[in-house]
mmCIF file of C-alpha atoms and ligand atoms in Angstrom:
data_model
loop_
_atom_site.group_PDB
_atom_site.id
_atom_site.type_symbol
_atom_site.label_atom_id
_atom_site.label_comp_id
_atom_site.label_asym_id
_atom_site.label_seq_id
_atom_site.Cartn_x
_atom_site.Cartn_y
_atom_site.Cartn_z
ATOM 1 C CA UNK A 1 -49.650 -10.606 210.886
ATOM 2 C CA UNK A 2 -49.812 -7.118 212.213
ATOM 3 C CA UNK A 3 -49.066 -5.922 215.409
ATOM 4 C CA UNK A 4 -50.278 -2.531 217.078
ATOM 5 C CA UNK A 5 -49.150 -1.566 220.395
ATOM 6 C CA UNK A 6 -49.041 1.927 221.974
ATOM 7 C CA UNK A 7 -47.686 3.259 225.267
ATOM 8 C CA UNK A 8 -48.698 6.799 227.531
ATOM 9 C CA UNK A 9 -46.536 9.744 227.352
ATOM 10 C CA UNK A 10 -47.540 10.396 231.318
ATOM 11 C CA UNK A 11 -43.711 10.380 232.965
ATOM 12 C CA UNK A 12 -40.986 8.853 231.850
ATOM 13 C CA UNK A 13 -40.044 5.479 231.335
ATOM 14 C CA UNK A 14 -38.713 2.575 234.211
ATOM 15 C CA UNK A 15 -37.788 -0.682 234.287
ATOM 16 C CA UNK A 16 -41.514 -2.112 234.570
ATOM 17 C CA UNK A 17 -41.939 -0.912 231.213
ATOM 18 C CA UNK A 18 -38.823 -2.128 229.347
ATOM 19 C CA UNK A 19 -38.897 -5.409 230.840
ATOM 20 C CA UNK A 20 -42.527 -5.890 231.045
ATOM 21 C CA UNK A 21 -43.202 -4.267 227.345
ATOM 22 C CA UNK A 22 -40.618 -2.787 225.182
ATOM 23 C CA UNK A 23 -38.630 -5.312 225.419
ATOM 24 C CA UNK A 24 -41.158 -7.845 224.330
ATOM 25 C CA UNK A 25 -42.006 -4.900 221.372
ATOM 26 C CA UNK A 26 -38.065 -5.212 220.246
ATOM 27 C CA UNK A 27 -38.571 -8.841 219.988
ATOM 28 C CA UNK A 28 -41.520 -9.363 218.138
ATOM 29 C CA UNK A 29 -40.423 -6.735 215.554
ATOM 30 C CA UNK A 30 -37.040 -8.503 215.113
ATOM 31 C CA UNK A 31 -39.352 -12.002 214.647
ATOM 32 C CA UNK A 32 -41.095 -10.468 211.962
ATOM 33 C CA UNK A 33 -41.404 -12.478 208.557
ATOM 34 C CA UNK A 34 -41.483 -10.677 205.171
ATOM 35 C CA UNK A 35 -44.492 -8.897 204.666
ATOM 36 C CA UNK A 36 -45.615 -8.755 208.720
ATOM 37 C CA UNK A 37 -45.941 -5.215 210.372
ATOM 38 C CA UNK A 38 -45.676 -3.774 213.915
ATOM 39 C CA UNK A 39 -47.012 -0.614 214.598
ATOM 40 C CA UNK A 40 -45.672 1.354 217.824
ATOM 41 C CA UNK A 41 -47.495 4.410 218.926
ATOM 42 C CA UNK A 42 -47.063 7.243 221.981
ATOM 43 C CA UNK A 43 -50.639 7.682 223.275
ATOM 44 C CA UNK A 44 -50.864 11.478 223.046
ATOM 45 C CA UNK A 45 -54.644 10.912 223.036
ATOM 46 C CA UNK A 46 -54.632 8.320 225.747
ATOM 47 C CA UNK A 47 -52.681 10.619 228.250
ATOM 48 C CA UNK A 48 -54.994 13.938 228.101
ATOM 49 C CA UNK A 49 -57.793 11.351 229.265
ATOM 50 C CA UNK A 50 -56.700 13.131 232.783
ATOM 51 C CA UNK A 51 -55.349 16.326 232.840
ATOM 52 C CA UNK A 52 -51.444 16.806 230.805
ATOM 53 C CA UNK A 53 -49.298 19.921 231.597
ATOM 54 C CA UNK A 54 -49.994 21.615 227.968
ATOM 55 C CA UNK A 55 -46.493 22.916 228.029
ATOM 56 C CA UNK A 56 -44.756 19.359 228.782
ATOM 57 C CA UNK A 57 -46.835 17.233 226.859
ATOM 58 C CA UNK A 58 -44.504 16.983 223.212
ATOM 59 C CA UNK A 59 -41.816 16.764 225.321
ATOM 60 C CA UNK A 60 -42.417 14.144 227.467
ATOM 61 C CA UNK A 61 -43.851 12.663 223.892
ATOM 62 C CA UNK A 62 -40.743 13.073 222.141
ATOM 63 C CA UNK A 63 -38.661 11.569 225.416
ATOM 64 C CA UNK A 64 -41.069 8.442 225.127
ATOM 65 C CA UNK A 65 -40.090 7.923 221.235
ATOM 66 C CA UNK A 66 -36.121 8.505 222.073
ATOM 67 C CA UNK A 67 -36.307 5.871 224.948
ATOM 68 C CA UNK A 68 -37.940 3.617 222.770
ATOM 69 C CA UNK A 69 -35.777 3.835 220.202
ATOM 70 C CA UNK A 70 -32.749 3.715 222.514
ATOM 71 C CA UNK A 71 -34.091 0.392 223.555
ATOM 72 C CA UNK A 72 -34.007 -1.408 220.560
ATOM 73 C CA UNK A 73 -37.048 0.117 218.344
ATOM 74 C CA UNK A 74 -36.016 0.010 215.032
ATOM 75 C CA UNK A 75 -37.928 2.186 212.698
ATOM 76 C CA UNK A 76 -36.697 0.247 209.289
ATOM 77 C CA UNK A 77 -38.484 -2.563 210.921
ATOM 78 C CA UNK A 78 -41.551 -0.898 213.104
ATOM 79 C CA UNK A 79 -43.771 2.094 212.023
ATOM 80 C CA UNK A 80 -43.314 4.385 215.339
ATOM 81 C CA UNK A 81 -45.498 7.816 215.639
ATOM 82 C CA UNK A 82 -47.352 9.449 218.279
ATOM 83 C CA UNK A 83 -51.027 8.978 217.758
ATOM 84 C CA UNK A 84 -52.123 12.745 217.653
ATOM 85 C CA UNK A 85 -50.764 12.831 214.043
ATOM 86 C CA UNK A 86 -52.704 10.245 212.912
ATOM 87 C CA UNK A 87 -56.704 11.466 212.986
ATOM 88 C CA UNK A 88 -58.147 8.254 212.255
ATOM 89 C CA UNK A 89 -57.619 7.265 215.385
ATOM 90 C CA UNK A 90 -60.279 9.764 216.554
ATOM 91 C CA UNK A 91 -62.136 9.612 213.989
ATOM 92 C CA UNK A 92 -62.646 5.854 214.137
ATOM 93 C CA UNK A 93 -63.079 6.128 217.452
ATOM 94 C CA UNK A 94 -66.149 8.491 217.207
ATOM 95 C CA UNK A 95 -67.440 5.674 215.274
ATOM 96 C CA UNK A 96 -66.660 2.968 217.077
ATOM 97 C CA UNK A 97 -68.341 4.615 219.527
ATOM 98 C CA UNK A 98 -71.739 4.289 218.181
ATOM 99 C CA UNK A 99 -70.790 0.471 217.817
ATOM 100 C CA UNK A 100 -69.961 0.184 221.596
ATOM 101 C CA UNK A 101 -72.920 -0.400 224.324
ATOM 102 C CA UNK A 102 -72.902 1.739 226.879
ATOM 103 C CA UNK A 103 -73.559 -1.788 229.337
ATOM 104 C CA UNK A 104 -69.927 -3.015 227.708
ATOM 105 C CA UNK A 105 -68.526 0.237 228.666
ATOM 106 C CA UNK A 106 -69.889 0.165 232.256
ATOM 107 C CA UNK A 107 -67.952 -3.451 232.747
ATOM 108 C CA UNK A 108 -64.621 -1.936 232.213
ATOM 109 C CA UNK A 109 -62.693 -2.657 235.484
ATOM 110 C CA UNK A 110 -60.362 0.390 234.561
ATOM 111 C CA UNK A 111 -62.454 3.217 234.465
ATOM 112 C CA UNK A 112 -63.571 2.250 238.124
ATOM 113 C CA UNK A 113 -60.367 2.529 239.603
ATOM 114 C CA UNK A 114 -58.879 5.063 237.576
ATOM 115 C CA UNK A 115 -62.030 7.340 238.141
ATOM 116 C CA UNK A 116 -61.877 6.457 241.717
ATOM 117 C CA UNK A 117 -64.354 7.952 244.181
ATOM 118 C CA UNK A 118 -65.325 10.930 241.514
ATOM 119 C CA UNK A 119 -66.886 9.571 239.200
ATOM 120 C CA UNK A 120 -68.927 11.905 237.372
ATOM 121 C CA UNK A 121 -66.175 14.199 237.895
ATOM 122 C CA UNK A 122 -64.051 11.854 235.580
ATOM 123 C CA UNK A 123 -63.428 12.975 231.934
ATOM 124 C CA UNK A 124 -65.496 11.501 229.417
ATOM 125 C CA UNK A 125 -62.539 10.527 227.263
ATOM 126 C CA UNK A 126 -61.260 8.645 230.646
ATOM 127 C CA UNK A 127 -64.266 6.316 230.415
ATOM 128 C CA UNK A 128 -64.569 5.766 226.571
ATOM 129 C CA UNK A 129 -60.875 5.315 226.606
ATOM 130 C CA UNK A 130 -61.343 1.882 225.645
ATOM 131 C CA UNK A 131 -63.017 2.374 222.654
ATOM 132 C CA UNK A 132 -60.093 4.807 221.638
ATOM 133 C CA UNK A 133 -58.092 2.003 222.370
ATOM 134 C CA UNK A 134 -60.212 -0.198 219.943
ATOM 135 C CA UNK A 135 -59.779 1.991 217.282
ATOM 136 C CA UNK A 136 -55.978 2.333 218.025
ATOM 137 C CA UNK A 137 -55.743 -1.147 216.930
ATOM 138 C CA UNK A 138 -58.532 -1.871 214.616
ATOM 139 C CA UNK A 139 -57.714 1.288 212.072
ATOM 140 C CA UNK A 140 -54.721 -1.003 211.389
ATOM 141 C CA UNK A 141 -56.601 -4.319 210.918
ATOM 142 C CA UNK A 142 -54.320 -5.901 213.539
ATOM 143 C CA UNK A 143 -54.465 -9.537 213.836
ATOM 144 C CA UNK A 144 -52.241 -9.632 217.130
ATOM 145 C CA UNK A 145 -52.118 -7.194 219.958
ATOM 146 C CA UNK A 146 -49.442 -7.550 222.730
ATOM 147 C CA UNK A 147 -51.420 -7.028 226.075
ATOM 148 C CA UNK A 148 -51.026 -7.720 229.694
ATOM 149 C CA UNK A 149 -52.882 -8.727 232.268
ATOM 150 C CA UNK A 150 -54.370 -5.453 232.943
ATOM 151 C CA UNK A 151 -55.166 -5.087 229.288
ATOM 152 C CA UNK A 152 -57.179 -8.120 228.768
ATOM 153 C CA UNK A 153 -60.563 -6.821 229.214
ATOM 154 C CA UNK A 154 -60.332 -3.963 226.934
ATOM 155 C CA UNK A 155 -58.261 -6.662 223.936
ATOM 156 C CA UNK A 156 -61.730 -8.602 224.651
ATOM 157 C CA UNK A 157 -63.784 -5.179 224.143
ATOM 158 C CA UNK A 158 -61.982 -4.428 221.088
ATOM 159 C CA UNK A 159 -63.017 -7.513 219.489
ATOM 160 C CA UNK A 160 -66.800 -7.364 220.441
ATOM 161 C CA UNK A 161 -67.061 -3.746 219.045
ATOM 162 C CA UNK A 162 -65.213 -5.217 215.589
ATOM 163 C CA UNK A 163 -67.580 -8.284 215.524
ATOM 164 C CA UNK A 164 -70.387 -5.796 216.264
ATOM 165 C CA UNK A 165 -69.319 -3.413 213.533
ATOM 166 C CA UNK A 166 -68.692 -6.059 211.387
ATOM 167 C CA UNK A 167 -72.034 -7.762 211.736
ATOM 168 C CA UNK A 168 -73.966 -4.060 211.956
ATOM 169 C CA UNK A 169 -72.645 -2.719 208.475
ATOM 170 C CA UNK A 170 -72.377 -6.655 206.422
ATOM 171 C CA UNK A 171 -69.262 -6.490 205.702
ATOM 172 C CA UNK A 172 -65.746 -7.886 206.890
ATOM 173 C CA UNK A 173 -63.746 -4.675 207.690
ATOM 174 C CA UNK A 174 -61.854 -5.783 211.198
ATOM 175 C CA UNK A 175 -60.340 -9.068 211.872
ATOM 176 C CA UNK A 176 -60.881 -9.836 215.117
ATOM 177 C CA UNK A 177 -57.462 -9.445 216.892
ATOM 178 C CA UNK A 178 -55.804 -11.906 219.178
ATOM 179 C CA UNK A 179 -54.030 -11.257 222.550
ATOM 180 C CA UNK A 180 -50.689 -11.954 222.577
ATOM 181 C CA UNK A 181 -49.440 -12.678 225.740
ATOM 182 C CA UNK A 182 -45.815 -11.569 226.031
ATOM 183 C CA UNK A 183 -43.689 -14.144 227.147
ATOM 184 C CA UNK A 184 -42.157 -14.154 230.443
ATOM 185 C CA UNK A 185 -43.267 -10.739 231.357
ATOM 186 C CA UNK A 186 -42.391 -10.268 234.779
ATOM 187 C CA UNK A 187 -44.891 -7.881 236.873
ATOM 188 C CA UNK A 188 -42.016 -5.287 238.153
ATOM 189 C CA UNK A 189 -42.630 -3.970 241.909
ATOM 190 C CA UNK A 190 -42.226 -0.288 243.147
ATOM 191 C CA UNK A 191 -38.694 -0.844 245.226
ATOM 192 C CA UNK A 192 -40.125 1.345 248.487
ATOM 193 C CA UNK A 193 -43.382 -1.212 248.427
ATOM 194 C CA UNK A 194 -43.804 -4.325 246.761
ATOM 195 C CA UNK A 195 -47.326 -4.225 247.005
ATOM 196 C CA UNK A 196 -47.361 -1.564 244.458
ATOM 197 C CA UNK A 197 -46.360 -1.835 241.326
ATOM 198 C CA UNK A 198 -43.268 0.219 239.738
ATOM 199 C CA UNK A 199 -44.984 3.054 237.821
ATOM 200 C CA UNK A 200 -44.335 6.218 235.852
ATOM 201 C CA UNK A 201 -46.818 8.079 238.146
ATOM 202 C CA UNK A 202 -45.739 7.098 241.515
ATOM 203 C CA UNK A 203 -44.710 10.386 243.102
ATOM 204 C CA UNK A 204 -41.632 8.807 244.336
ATOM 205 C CA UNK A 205 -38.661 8.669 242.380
ATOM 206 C CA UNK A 206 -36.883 6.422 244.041
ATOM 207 C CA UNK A 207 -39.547 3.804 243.666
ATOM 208 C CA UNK A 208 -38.233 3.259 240.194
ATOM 209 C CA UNK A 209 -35.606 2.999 238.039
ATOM 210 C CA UNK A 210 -35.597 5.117 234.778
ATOM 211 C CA UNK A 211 -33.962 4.953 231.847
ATOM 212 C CA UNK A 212 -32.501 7.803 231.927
ATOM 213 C CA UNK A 213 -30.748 7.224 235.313
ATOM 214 C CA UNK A 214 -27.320 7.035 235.484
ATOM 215 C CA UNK A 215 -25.220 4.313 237.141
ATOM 216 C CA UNK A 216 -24.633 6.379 240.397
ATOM 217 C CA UNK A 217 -28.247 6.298 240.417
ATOM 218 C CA UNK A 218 -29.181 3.060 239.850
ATOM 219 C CA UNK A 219 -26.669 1.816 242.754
ATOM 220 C CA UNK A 220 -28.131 4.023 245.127
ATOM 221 C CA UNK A 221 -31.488 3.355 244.295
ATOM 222 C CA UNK A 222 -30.743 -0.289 244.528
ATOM 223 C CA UNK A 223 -29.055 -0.285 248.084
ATOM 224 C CA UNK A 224 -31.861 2.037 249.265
ATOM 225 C CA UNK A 225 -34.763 -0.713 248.314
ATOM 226 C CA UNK A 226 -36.516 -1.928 250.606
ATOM 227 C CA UNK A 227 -35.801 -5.566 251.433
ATOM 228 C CA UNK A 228 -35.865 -7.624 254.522
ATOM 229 C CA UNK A 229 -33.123 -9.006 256.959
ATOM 230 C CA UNK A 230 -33.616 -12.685 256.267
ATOM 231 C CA UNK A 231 -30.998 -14.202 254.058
ATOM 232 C CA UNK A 232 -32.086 -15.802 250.334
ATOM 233 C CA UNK A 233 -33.755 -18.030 249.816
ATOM 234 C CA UNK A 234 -32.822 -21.675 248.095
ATOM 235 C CA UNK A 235 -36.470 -22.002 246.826
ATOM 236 C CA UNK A 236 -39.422 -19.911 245.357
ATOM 237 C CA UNK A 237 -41.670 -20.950 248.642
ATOM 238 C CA UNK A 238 -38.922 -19.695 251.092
ATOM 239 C CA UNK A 239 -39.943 -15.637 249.349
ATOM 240 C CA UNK A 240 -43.478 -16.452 250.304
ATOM 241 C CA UNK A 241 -44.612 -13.026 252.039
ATOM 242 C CA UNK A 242 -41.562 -11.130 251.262
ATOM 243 C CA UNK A 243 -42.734 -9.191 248.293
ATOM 244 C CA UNK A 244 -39.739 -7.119 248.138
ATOM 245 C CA UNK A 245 -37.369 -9.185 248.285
ATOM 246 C CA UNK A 246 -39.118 -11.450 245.722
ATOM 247 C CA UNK A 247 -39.332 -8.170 243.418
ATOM 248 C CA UNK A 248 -35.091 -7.514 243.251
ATOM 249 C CA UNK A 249 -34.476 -11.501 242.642
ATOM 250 C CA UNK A 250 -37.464 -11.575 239.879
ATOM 251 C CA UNK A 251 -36.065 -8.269 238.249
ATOM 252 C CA UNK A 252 -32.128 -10.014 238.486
ATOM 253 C CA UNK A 253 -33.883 -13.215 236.670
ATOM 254 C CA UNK A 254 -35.608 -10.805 233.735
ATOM 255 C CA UNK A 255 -32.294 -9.504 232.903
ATOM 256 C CA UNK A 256 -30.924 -12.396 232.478
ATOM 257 C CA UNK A 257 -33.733 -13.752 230.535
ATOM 258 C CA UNK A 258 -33.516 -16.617 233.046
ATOM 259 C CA UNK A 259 -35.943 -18.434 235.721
ATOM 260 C CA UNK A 260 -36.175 -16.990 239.398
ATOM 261 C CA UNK A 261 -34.725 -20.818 240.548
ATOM 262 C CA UNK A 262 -31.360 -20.436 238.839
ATOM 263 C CA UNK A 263 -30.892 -16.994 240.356
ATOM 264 C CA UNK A 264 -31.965 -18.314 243.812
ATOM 265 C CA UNK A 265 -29.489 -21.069 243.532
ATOM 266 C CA UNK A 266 -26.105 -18.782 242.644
ATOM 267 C CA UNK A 267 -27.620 -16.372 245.933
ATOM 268 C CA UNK A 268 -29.284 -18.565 248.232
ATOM 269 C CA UNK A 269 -27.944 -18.193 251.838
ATOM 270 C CA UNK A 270 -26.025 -14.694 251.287
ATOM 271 C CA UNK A 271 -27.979 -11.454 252.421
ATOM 272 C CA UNK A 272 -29.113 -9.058 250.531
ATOM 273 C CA UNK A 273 -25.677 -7.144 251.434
ATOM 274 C CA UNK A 274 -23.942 -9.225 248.687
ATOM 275 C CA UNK A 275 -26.954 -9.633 246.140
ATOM 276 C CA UNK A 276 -27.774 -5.546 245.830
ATOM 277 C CA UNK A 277 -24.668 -4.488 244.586
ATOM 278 C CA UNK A 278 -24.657 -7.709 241.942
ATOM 279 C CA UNK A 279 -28.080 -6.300 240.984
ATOM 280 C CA UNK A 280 -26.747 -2.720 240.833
ATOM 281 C CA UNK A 281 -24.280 -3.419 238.076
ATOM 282 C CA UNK A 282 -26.365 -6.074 236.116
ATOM 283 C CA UNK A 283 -28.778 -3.529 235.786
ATOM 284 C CA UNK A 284 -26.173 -1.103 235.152
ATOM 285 C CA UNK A 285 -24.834 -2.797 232.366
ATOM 286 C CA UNK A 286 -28.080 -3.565 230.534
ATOM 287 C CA UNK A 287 -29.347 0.213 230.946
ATOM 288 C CA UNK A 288 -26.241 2.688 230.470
ATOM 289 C CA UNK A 289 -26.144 1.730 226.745
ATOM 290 C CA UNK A 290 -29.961 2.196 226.417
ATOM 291 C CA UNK A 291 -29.197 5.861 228.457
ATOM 292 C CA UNK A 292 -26.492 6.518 225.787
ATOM 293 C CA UNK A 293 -28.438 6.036 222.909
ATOM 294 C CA UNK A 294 -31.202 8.172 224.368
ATOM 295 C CA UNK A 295 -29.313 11.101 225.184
ATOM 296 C CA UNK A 296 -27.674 10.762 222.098
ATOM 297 C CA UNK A 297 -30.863 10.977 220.230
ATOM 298 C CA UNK A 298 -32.166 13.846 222.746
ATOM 299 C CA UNK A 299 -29.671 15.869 221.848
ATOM 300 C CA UNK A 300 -30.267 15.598 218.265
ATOM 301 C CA UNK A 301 -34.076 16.885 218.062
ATOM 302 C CA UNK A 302 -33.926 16.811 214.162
ATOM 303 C CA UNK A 303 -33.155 12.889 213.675
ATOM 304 C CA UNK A 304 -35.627 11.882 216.098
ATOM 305 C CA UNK A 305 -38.491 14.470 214.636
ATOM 306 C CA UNK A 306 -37.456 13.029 210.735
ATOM 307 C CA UNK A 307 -38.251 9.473 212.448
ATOM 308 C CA UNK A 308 -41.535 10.636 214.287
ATOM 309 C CA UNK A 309 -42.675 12.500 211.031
ATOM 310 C CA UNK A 310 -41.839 9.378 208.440
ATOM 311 C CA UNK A 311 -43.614 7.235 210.855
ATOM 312 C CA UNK A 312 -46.970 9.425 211.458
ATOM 313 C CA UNK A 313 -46.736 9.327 207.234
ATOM 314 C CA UNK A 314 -46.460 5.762 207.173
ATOM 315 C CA UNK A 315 -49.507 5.161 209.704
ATOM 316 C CA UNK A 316 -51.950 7.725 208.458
ATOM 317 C CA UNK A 317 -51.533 5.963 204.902
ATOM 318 C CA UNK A 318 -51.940 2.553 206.455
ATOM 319 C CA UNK A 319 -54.480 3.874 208.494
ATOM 320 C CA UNK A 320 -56.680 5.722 205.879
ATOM 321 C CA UNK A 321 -57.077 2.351 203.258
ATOM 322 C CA UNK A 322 -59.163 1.475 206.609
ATOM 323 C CA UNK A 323 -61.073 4.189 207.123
ATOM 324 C CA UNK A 324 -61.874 4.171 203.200
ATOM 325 C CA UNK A 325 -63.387 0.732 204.516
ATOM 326 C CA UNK A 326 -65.252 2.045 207.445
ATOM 327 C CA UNK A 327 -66.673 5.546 205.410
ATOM 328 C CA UNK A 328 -68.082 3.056 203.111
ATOM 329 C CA UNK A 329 -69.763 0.219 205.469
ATOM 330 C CA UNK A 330 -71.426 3.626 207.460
ATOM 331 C CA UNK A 331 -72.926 5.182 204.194
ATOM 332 C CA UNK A 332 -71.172 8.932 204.153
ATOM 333 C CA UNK A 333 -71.751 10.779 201.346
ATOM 334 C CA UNK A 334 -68.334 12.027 200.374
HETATM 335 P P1 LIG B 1 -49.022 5.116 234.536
HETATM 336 O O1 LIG B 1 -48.583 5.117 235.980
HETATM 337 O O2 LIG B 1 -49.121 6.483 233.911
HETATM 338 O O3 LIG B 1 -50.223 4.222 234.268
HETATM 339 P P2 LIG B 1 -47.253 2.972 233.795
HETATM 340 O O4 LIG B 1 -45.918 2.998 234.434
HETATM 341 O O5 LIG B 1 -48.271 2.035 234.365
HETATM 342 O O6 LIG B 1 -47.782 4.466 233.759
HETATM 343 P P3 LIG B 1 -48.184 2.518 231.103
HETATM 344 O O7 LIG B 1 -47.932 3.558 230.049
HETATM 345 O O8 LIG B 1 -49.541 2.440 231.741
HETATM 346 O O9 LIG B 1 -47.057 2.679 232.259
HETATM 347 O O10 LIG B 1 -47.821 1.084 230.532
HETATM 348 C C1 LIG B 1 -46.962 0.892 229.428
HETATM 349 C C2 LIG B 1 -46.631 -0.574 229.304
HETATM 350 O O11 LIG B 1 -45.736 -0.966 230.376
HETATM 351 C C3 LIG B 1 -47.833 -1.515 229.418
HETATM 352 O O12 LIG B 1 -47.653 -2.589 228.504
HETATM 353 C C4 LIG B 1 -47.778 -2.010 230.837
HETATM 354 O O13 LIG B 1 -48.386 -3.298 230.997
HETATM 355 C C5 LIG B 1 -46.271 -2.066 231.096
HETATM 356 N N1 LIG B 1 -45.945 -1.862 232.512
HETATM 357 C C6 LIG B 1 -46.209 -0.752 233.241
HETATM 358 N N2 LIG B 1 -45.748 -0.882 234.490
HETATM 359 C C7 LIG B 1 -45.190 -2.115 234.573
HETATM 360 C C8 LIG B 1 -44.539 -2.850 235.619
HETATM 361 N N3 LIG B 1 -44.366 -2.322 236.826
HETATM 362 N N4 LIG B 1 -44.087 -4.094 235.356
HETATM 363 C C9 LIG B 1 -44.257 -4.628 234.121
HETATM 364 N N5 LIG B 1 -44.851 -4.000 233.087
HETATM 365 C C10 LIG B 1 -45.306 -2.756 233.304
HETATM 366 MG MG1 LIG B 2 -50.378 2.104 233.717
#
């Protein structure tokens, strides 16, 4: 089993992403048996697919790889690196890109939206993107590959490019990798509008929590979400159209690691008065040791650069016994 998982250095990190991934990444590296690897990446590469402040990008990079570490990465037990230090990604992905059909690329529900209404003012890394992604995971030989829902298509890309390759060249260089769908991932909601989703690039700050807020923060963040007047519910129907209040119960329930019923039952009938400032310190609690550890390892530059530099060691070796592979299948003379 190896796992290969990356995340953008585009803004820093919220709530959506350490409930929704890294903390699933922390617990499948702490399940790993003897001999299973996880990989953990910042997507350098992924993020200049629209434009990056040149002058912010390695640190927001290196602020990515602190708040991961801070929340539980552990790099005795996951390789973690930023991708830019590891060519094979690109270079496998120039290859992979003569694998890829242009028709497969044209499917891909992402580029449409991201690209929006200009189109052929997009980048042309924004819409091969996936098959960067492909290769993120495939110079590895991953057999499993955390994704969510919005990820699906592209896991399912990934795998018909390897097939392809595979079948085009004779010879069994990619396993196809499977989807692993995190457990209990909850989908976390912007707290101004719960019909958007919490996000790193929401111009808003105080539609998300960060990890690097402090508790002051947090509580004011919290009592300023929006919610609605009714009281709570006793039952999951009774938050039927109330998206925002549905989003601070479901994020109380992921902290707790328990279902959205239980929580409903300790809160039903009291207003939202009573269950904000529970929320406030629950989440409190969870993230001021995470914020700790991070500005700890902020303010020690030369830890966190030995970590990032052993890492992008361990993945170009790792990384280069497959491209040996894939130079061979293709025929270079070298
Ligand atoms: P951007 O706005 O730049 O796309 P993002 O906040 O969506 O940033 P990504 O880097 O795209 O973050 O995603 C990193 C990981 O976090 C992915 O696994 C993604 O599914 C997960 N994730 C992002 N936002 C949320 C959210 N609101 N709830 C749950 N998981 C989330
Ligand atoms: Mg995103």
């Amino acid at each position: 089993m190896r796992i290969v998982s990356g995340i953008q250095p585009t803004g820093s990190l919220h709530l959506g992403n350490y409930l929704g991934a890294i903390r699933n990444w922390v617990a499948m590296q702490d399940s790993l048996a003897e001999g299973e690897e996880a990989f953990f990446f910042i997507a350098d590469l992924h993020a200049i697919t629209v434009p990056q402040p040149p002058g912010e990008l390695a640190g927001a990079t290196r602020e990515i790889a602190a708040a991961l570490l801070a929340a539980g990465t552990n790099p005795a037990r996951a390789t973690l690196f930023n991708q830019a230090r590891v060519p094979q990604h690109a270079e496998l992905a120039w290859i992979l890109g003569c694998t890829a059909r242009v028709g497969w690329l044209n499917r891909m529900t992402q580029f449409k939206e991201k690209s929006g209404k200009d189109r052929e003012g997009a980048s042309v890394g924004l819409y091969t993107y996936p098959v960067l992604q492909a290769a993120d995971v495939l110079v590895y030989r991953a057999t499993h590959v955390p994704v969510g829902e919005d990820q699906k298509q592209h896991l399912e890309l990934a795998r018909d490019i390897a097939a392809k390759f595979n079948t085009d060249f004779g010879a069994a260089v990619f396993p196809l990798p499977q989807p692993m769908i995190p457990p209990a991932a909850p989908r976390v909601r912007s707290l101004r509008d719960g019909a958007a989703k919490m996000s790193k690039s929401d111009p808003s700050d105080m539609s998300r929590i960060n990890l690097t807020d402090d508790a002051d923060l947090i509580r004011l963040k919290i009592r300023k979400a929006r919610t609605d007047a009714l009281p709570i519910p006793a039952t999951v129907d009774g938050l039927e159209g109330r998206p925002e209040a549905r989003n601070l119960l479901e994020i109380h329930a992921a902290l707790l690691g328990e279902p959205l019923d239980a929580v409903l039952g300790r809160f039903a009938g009291q207003g939202f008065g009573t269950f904000k400032p529970a929320l406030a310190e629950l989440l409190v609690e969870t993230l001021a040791p995470i914020a700790a550890r991070l500005h700890d390892l902020l303010a020690h530059p030369q830890e966190l650069d030995r970590i990032l530099d052993e890492g992008a060691a361990r993945a170009r070796a790792a990384a280069e016994e497959t491209m040996r592979l894939v130079r061979g299948a293709v025929g270079f003379l070298l």
